[in-house]
mmCIF file of C-alpha atoms in Angstrom:
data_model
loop_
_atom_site.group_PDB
_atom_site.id
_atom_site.type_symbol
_atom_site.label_atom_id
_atom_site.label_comp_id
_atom_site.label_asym_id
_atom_site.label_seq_id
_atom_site.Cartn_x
_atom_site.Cartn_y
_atom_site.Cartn_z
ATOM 1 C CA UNK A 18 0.000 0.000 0.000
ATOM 2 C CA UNK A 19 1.514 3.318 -1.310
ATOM 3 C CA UNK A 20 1.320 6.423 1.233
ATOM 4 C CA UNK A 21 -1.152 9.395 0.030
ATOM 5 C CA UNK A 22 -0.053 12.854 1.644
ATOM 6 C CA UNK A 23 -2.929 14.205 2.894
ATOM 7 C CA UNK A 24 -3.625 17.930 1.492
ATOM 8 C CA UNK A 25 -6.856 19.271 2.905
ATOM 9 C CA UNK A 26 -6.792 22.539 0.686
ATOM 10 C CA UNK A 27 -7.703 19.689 -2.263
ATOM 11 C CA UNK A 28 -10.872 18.989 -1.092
ATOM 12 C CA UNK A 29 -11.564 22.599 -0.078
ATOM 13 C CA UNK A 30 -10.409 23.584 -3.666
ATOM 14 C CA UNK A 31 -13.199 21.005 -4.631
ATOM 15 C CA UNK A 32 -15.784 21.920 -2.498
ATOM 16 C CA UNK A 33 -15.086 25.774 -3.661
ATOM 17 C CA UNK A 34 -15.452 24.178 -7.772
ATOM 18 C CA UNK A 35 -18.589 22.421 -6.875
ATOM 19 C CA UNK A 36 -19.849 25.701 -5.641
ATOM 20 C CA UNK A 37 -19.075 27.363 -8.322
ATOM 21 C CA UNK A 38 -20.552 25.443 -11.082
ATOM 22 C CA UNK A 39 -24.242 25.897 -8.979
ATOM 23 C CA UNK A 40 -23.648 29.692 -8.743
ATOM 24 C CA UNK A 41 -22.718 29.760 -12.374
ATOM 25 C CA UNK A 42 -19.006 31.676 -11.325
ATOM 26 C CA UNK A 43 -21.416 34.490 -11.266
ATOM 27 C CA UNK A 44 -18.791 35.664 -8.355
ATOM 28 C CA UNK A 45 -15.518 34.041 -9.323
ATOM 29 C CA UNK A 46 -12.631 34.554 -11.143
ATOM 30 C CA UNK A 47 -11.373 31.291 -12.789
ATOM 31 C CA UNK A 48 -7.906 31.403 -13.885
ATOM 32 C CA UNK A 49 -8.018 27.726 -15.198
ATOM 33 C CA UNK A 50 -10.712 28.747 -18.286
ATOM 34 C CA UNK A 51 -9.335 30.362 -20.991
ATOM 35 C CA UNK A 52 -5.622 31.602 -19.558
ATOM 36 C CA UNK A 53 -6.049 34.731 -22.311
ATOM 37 C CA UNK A 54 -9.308 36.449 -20.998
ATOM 38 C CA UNK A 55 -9.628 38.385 -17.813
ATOM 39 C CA UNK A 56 -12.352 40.398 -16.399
ATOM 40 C CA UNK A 57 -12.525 43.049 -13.950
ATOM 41 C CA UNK A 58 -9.677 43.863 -11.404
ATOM 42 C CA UNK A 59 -9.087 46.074 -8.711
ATOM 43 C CA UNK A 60 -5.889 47.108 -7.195
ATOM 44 C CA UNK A 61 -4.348 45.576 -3.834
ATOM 45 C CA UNK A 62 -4.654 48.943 -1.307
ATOM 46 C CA UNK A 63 -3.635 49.539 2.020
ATOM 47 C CA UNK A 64 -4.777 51.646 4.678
ATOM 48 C CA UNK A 65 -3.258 52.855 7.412
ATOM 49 C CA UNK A 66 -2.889 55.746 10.278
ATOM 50 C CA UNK A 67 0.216 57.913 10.359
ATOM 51 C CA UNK A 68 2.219 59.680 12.971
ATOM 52 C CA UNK A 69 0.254 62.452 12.608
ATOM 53 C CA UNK A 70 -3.002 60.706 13.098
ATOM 54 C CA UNK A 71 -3.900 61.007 9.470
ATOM 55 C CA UNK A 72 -4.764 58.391 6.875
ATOM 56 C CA UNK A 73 -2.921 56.999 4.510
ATOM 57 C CA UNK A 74 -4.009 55.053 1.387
ATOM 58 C CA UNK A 75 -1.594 52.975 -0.961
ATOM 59 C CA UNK A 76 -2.448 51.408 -3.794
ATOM 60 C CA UNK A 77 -0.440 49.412 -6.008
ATOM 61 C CA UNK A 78 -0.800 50.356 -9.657
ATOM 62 C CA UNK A 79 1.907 48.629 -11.683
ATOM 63 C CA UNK A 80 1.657 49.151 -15.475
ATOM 64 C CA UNK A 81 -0.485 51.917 -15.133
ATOM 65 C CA UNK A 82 0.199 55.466 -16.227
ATOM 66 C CA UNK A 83 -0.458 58.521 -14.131
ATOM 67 C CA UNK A 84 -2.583 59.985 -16.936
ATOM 68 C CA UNK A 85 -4.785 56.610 -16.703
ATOM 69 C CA UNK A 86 -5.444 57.406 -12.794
ATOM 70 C CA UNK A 87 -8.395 59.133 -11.565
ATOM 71 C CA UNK A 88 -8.696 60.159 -7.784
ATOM 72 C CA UNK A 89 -11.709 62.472 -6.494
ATOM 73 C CA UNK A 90 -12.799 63.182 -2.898
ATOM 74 C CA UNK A 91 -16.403 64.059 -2.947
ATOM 75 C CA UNK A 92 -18.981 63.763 -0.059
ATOM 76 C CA UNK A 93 -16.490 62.106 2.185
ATOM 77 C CA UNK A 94 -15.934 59.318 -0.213
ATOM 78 C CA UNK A 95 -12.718 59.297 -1.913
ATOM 79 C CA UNK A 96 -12.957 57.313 -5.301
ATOM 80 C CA UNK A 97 -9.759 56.357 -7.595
ATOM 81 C CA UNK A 98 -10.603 55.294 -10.711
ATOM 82 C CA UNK A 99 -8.033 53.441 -13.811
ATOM 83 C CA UNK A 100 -7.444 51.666 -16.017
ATOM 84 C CA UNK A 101 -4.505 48.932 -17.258
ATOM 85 C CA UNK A 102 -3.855 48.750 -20.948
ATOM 86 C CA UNK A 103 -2.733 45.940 -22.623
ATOM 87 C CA UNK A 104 0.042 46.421 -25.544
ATOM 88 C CA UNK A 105 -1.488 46.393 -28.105
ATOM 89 C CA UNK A 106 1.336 45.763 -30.153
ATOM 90 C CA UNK A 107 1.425 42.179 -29.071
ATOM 91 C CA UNK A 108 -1.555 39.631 -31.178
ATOM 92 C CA UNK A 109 -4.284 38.053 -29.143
ATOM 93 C CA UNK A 110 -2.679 34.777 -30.641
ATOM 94 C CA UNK A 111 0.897 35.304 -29.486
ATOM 95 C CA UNK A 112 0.228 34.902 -25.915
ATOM 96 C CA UNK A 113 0.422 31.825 -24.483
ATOM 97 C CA UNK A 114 -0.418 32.643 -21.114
ATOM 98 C CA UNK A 115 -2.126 35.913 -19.747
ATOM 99 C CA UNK A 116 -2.258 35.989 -15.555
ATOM 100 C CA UNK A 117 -2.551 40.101 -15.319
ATOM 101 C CA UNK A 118 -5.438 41.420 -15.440
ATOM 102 C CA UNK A 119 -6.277 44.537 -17.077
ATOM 103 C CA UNK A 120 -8.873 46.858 -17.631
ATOM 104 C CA UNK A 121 -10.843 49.558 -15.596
ATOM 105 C CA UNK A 122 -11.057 49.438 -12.199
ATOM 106 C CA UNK A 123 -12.940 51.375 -9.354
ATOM 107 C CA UNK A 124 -12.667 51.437 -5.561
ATOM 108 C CA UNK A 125 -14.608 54.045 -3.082
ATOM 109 C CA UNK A 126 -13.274 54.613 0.398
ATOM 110 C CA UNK A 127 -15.568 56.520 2.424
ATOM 111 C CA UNK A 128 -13.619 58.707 4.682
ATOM 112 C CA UNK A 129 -14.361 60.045 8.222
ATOM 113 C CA UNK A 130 -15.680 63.457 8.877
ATOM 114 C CA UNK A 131 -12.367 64.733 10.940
ATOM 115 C CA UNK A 132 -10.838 64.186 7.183
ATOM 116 C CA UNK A 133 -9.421 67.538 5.679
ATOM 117 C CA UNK A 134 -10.631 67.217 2.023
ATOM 118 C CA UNK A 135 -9.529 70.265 0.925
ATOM 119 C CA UNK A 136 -5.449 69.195 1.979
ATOM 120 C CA UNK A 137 -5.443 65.575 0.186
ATOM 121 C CA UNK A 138 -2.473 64.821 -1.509
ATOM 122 C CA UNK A 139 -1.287 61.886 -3.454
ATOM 123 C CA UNK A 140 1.901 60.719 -4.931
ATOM 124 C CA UNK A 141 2.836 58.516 -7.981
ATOM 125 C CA UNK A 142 6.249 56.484 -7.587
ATOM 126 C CA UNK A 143 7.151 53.343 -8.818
ATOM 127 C CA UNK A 144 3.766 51.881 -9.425
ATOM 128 C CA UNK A 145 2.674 52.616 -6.073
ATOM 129 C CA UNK A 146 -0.135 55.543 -5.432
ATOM 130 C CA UNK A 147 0.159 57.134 -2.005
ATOM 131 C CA UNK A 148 -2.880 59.074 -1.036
ATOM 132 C CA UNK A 149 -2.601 61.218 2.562
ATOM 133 C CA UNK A 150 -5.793 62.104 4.220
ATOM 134 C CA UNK A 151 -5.126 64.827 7.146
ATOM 135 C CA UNK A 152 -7.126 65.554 9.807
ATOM 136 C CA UNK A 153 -8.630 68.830 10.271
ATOM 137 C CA UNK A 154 -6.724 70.864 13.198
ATOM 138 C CA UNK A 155 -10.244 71.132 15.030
ATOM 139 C CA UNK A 156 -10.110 67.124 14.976
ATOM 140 C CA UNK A 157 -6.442 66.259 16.350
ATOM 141 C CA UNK A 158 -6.709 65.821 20.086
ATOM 142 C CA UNK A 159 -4.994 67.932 22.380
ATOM 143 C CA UNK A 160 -4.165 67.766 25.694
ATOM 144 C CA UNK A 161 -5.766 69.444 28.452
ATOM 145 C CA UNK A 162 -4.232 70.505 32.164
ATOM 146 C CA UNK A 163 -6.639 70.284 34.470
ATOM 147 C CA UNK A 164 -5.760 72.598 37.592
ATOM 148 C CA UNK A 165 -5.851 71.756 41.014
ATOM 149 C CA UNK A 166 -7.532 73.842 43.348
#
């Protein structure tokens, strides 16, 4: 009797195909179909509180050019908007394999009132967008002496 290894992400992996064929991959994306077709795609972002106790927001845009990035703040929800191109000088029928994804993408953050608005900046450098929320200076705690009588 030969020894099986025992891999219990199989059986999720599976499970999770199973599922998919009764949902119709209405809410998947397969990257076993056809290896040269990709749908939608949104970038990886982080999100994180600085020093100063404002927000920052990275996204990782690789590929993309600045002129293809869109970033409004409007009613406290701050919305960045793309797009990856393919090269187009390359034929459908030279790939052999296509695991990027490209096309337009859209993400909304909605931001919290003690957000300044008016003082966002962002920053483009090596395919990484930095956005920095700061807080309004009525927002930012300060601290208080309390006297003794």
């Amino acid at each position: 009797m030969s020894m099986v290894r025992f891999d219990p992400f199989r059986d999720l992996a599976t499970m999770q195909d199973r599922i998919n064929r009764i949902f119709g991959d209405a809410y998947t994306r397969r990257f076993d179909d056809d290896l040269t077709q990709r749908g939608e795609w949104s970038p990886a972002v982080d999100i994180y509180e600085n020093a100063d106790q404002g927000i920052v927001l990275t996204a990782e845009l690789p590929g993309i050019a600045r002129e293809d990035i869109d970033l409004r703040v409007e009613h406290n929800t701050l919305t960045l908007r793309g797009e990856r191109k393919r090269d187009t000088s390359i034929k459908q029928e030279q790939y052999h394999r296509v695991e990027r994804a490209y096309g337009a993408f859209s993400r909304s953050f909605s931001l919290p009132s003690r957000i300044d608005t008016e003082q966002v900046r962002a920053e483009f450098k090596e395919g990484l967008l930095i956005i920095t929320l700061p807080v309004k200076a009525a927002a930012k705690p300060r601290q208080i002496e309390v006297a003794i009588s």
